[in-house]
Short mmCIF file of C-alpha atoms in Angstrom, two decimals:
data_model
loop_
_atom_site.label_atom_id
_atom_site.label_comp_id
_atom_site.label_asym_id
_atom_site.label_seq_id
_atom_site.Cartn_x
_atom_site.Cartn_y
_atom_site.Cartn_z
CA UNK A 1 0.00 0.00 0.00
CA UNK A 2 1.75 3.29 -1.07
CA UNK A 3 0.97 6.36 0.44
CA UNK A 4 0.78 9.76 -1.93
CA UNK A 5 2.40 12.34 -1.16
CA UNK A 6 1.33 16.04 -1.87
CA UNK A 7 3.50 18.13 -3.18
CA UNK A 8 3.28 21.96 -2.74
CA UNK A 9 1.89 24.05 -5.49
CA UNK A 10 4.18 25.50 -7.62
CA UNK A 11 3.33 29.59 -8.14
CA UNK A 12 2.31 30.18 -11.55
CA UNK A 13 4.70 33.09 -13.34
CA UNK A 14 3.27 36.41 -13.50
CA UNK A 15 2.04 37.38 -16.56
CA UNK A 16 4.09 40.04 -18.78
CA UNK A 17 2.80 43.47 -18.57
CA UNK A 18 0.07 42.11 -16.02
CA UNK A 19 -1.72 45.18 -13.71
CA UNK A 20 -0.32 45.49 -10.49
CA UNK A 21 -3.33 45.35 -7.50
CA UNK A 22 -4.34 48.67 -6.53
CA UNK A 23 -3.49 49.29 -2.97
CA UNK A 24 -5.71 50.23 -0.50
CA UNK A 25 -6.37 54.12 -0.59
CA UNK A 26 -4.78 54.18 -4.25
CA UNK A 27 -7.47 56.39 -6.43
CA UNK A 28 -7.98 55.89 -9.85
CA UNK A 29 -6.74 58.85 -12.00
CA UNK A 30 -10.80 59.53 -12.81
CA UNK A 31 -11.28 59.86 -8.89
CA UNK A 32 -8.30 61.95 -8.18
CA UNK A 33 -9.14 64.49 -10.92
CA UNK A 34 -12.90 64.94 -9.64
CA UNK A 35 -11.71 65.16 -6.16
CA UNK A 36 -9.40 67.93 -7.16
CA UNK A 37 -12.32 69.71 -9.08
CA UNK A 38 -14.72 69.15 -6.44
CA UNK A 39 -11.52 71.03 -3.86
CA UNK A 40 -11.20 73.27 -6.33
CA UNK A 41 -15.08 74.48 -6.58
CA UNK A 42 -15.62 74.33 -3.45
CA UNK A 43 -12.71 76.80 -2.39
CA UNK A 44 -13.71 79.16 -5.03
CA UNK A 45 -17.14 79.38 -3.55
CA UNK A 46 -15.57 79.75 -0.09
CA UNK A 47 -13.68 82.45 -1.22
CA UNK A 48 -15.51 84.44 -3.46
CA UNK A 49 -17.82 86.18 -1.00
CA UNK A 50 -14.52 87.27 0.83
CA UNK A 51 -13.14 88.50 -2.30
CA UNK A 52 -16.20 90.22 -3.70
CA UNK A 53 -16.07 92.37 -0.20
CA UNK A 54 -12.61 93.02 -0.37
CA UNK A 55 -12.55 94.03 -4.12
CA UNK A 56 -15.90 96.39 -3.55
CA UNK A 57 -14.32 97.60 -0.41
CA UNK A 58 -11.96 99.32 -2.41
CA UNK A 59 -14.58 100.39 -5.71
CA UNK A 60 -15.58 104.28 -5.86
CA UNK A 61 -19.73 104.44 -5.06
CA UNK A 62 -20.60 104.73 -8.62
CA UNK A 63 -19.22 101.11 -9.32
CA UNK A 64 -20.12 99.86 -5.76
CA UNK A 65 -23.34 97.73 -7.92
CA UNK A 66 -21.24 96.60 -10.66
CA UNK A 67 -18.18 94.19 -11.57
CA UNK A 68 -15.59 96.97 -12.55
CA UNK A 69 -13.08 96.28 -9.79
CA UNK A 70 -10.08 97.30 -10.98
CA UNK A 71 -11.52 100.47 -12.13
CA UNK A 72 -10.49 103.36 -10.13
CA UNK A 73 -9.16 101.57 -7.15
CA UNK A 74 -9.12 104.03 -3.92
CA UNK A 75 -9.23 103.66 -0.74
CA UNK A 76 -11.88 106.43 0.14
CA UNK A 77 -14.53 104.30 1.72
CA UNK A 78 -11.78 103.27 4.70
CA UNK A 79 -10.52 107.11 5.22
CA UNK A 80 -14.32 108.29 4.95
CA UNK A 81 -15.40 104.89 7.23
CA UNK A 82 -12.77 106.17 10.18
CA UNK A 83 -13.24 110.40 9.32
CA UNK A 84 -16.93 110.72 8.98
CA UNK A 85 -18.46 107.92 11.52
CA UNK A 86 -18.04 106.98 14.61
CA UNK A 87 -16.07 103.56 13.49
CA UNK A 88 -13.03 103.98 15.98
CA UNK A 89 -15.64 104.44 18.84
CA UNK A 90 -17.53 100.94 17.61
CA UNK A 91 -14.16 99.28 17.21
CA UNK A 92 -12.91 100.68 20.83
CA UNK A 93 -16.56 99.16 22.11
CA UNK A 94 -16.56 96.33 20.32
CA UNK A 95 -12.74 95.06 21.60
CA UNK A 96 -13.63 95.96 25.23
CA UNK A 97 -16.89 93.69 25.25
CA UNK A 98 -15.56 90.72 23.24
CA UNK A 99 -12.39 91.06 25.19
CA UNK A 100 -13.90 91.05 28.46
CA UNK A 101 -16.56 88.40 27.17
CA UNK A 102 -13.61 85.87 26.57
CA UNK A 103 -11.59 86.24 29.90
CA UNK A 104 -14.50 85.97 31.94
CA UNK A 105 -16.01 83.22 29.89
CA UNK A 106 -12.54 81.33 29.77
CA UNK A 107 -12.15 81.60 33.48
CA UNK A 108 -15.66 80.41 34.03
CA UNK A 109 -15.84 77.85 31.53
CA UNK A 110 -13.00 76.05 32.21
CA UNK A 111 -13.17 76.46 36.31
CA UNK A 112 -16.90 75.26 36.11
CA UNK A 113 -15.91 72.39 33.38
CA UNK A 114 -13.13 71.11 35.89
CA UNK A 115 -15.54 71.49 39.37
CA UNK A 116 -17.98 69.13 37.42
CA UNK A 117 -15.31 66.75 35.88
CA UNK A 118 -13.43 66.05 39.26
CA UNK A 119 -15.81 66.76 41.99
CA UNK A 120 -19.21 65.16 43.31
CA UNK A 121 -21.48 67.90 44.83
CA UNK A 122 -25.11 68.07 45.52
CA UNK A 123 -27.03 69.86 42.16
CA UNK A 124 -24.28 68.12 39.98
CA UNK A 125 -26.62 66.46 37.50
CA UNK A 126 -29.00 69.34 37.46
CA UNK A 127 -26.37 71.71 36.54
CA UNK A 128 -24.99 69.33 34.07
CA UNK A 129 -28.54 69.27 32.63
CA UNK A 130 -28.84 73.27 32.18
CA UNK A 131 -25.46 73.69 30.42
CA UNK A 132 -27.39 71.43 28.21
CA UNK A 133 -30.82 72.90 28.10
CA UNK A 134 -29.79 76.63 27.86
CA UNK A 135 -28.25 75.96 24.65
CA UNK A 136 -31.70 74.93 23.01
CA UNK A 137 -33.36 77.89 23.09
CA UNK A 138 -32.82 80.35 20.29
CA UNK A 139 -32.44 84.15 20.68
CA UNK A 140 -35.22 85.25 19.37
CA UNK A 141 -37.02 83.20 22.24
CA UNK A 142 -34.06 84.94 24.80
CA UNK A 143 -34.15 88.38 23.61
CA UNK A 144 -36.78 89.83 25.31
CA UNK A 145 -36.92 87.99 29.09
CA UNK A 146 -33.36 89.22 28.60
CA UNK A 147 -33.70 92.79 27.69
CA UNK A 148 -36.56 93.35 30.45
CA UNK A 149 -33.79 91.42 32.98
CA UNK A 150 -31.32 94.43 32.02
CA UNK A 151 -33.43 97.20 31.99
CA UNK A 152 -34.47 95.98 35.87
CA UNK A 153 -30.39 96.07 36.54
CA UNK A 154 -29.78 98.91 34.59
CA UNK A 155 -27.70 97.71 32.28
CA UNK A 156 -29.08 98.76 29.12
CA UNK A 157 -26.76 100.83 27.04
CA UNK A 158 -23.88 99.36 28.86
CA UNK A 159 -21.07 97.17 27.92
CA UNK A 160 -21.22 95.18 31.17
CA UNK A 161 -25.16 94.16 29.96
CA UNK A 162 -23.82 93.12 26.86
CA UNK A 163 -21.19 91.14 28.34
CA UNK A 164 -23.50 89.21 30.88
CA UNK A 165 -25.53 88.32 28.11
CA UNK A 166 -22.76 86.80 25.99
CA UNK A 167 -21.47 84.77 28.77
CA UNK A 168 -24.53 83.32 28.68
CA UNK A 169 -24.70 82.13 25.51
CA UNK A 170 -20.91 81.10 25.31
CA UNK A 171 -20.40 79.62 29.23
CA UNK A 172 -22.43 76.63 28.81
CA UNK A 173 -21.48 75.43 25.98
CA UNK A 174 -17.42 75.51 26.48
CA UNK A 175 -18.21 74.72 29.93
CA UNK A 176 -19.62 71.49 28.87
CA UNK A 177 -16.45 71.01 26.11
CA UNK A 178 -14.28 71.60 28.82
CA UNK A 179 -15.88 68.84 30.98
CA UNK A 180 -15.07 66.53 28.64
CA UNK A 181 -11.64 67.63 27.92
CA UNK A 182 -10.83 67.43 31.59
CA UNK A 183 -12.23 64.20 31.97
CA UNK A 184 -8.94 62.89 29.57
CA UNK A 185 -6.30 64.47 31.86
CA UNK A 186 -5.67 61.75 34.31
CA UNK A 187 -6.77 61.90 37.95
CA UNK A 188 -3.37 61.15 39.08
CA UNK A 189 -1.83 64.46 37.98
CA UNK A 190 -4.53 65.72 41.15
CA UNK A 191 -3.56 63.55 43.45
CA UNK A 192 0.22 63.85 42.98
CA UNK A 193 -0.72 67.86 43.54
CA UNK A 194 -2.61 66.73 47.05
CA UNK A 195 0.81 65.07 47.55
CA UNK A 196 2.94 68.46 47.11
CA UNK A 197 0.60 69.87 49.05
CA UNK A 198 -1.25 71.95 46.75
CA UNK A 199 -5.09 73.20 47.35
CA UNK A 200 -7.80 72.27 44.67
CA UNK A 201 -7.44 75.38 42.95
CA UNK A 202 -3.85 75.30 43.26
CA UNK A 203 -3.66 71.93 41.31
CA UNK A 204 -5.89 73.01 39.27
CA UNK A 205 -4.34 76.41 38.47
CA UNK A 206 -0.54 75.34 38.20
CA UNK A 207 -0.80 71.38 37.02
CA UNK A 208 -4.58 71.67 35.19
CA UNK A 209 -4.42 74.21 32.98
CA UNK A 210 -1.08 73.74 31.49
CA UNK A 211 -2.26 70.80 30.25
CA UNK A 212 -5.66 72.01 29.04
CA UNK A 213 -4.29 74.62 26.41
CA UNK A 214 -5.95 73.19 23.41
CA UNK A 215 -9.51 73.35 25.27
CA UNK A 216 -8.57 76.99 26.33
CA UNK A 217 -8.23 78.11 23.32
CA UNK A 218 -11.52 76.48 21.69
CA UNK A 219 -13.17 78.34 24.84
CA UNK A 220 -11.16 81.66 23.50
CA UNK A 221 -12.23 81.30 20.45
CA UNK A 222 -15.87 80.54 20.82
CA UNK A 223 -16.09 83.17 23.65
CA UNK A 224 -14.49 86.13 21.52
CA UNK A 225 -16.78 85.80 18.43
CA UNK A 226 -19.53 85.20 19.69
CA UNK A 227 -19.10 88.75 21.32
CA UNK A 228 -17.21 89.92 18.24
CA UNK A 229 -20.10 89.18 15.81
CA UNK A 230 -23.27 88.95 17.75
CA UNK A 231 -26.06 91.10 16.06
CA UNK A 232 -29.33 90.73 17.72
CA UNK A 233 -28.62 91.91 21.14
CA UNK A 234 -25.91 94.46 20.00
CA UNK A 235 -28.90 95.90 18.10
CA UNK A 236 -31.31 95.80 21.05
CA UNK A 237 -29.21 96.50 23.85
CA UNK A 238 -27.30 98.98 22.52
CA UNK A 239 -28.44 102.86 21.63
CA UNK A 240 -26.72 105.98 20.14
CA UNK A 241 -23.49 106.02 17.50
CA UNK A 242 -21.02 106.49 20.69
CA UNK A 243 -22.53 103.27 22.44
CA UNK A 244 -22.83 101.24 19.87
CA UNK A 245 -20.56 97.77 18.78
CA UNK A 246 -19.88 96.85 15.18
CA UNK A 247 -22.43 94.52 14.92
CA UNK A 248 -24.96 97.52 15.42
CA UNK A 249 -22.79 99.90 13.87
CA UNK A 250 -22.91 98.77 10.31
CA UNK A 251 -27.09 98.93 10.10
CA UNK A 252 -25.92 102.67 10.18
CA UNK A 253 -25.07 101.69 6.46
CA UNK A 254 -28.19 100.31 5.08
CA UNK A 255 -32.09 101.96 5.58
CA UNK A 256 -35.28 101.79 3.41
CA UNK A 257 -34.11 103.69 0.81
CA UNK A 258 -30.54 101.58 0.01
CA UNK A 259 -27.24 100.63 0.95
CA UNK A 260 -23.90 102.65 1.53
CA UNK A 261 -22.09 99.94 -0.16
CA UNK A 262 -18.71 101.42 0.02
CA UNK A 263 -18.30 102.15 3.69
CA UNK A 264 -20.33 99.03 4.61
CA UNK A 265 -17.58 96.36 2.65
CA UNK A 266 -14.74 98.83 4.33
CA UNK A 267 -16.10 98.08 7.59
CA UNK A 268 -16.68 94.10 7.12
CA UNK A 269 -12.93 94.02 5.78
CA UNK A 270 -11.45 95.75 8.86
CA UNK A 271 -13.95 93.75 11.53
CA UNK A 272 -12.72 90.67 9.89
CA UNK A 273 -9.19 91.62 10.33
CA UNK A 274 -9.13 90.37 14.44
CA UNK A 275 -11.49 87.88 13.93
CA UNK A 276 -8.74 86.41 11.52
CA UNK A 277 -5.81 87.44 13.98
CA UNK A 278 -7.41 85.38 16.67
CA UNK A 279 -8.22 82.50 14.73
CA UNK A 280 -4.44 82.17 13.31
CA UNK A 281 -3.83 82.40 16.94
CA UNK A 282 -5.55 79.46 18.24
CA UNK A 283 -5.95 77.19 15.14
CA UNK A 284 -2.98 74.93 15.87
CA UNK A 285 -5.22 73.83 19.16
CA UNK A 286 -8.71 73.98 17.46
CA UNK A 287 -8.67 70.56 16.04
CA UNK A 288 -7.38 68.94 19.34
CA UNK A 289 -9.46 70.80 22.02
CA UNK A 290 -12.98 69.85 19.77
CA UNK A 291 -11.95 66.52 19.42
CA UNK A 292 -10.81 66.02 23.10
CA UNK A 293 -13.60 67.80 24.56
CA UNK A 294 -16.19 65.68 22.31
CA UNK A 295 -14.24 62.11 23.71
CA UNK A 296 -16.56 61.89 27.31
CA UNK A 297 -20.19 63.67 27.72
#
């Protein structure tokens, strides 16, 4: 009785000229070229809005409607914007409440986001549930329970109004991002502070923080335009060209009868200007304080 043995397949050659298999994450050349168009589309219409203000921002008024913009370039809507309105006063307004708006809300935000991450307190849940629940309701719903809530303080026509009501849009939500972004910073970090000897806020101010600078500067961010571009209550709150912010400032530009095109593009370049400044600033830590504070609810 003979036994058979197998013997191994033998690899058939390769085939001259034979297609290679695609790796995974190769794109064929019909993919790559309609991603790239679909990029390229979509930057233009990102950026055409920007340029179309920039471009009329610098158009005489007699070709503010049309699409001569290299005809005639000045700059006489930004000397006129900053001679013959009250501009530097709604700039000098605006950077005092969006500046306080983000300090304040970055100190609150990030001391009540780190209370609720590490400590156990009676009310815990139910303040947990109204960072949630104020952030449902839109302003148009806010505006007036808010405005009669001023007028009783006497904070109408004041910055500090306007800055109480902007923490209260932008607290509870970075106050809830921050929660989650100190709920990745290990625990042990606070007890080796115990250890040293530190207090709670002592850990928290000297070992914490240093660690949390990508959620800090999501909080910035968030905190400083909403304040910086906030229409509605600007508008409401805020009364006569010395008190007012940009946001309320350029309606100045616009009535019934038309629009002061020229002036009103000057202005939305130059209030775009810190806006951008800020967001160069913190856009290295955007990515990573969003995605760290979104990791634990």
């Amino acid at each position: 009785m003979t036994t058979a043995t197998a013997t191994p397949a033998t690899a058939t050659p390769a085939r001259h000229g034979a297609r290679k298999p695609r790796k995974r994450g190769d794109r064929s050349p019909a993919a790559s070229l309609a991603l790239h168009l679909t990029l390229i589309v979509t930057s233009v219409i990102a950026v055409f809005p920007v340029l179309w203000v920039l471009l009329t921002s610098l158009k005489p008024a007699k070709f503010a409607s049309t699409t001569d913009f290299f005809k005639e370039t000045t700059f006489e809507n930004y000397t006129n914007l900053i001679k013959d309105t009250e501009f530097l006063s709604w700039f000098a307004n605006s950077v005092i409440v969006a500046g306080l708006s983000t300090v304040i809300g970055v100190f609150v935000s990030a001391t009540t986001g780190y209370a609720v991450s590490r400590f156990r307190f009676p009310g815990k849940r139910g303040l947990m549930w109204t960072l949630l629940v104020t952030q449902m309701f839109p302003v148009a719903v806010l505006i007036v329970p808010i405005y009669n809530i001023m007028s009783t303080m006497g904070l109408l026509n004041q910055p500090a109004g306007l800055v109480i009501t902007y923490l209260t849009i932008s607290v509870p939500f970075c106050a809830w991002m921050m929660k989650g972004f100190f709920d990745t910073i290990p625990r042990e970090i606070d007890e080796s502070g115990q250890v040293d000897g530190l207090t709670p806020f002592g850990t928290f101010w000297r070992l914490i923080l240093p660690l949390a600078k990508p959620g800090l500067a999501v909080t910035a961010f968030y905190s400083f335009i909403t304040a910086w571009g906030e229409v509605a209550y600007a508008s409401a709150f805020m009364v006569g060209d010395e008190n007012l912010t940009l946001a309320g400032g350029l309606q100045k530009f616009v009535n019934q009868y038309g629009a002061q095109w020229g002036p009103m593009t000057a202005a939305s370049v130059l209030i775009a200007i810190p806006a951008a400044l800020v967001f160069l600033f913190a856009q290295k830590h955007l990515v990573t304080g969003m995605s760290a504070g979104a990791v634990k609810g």
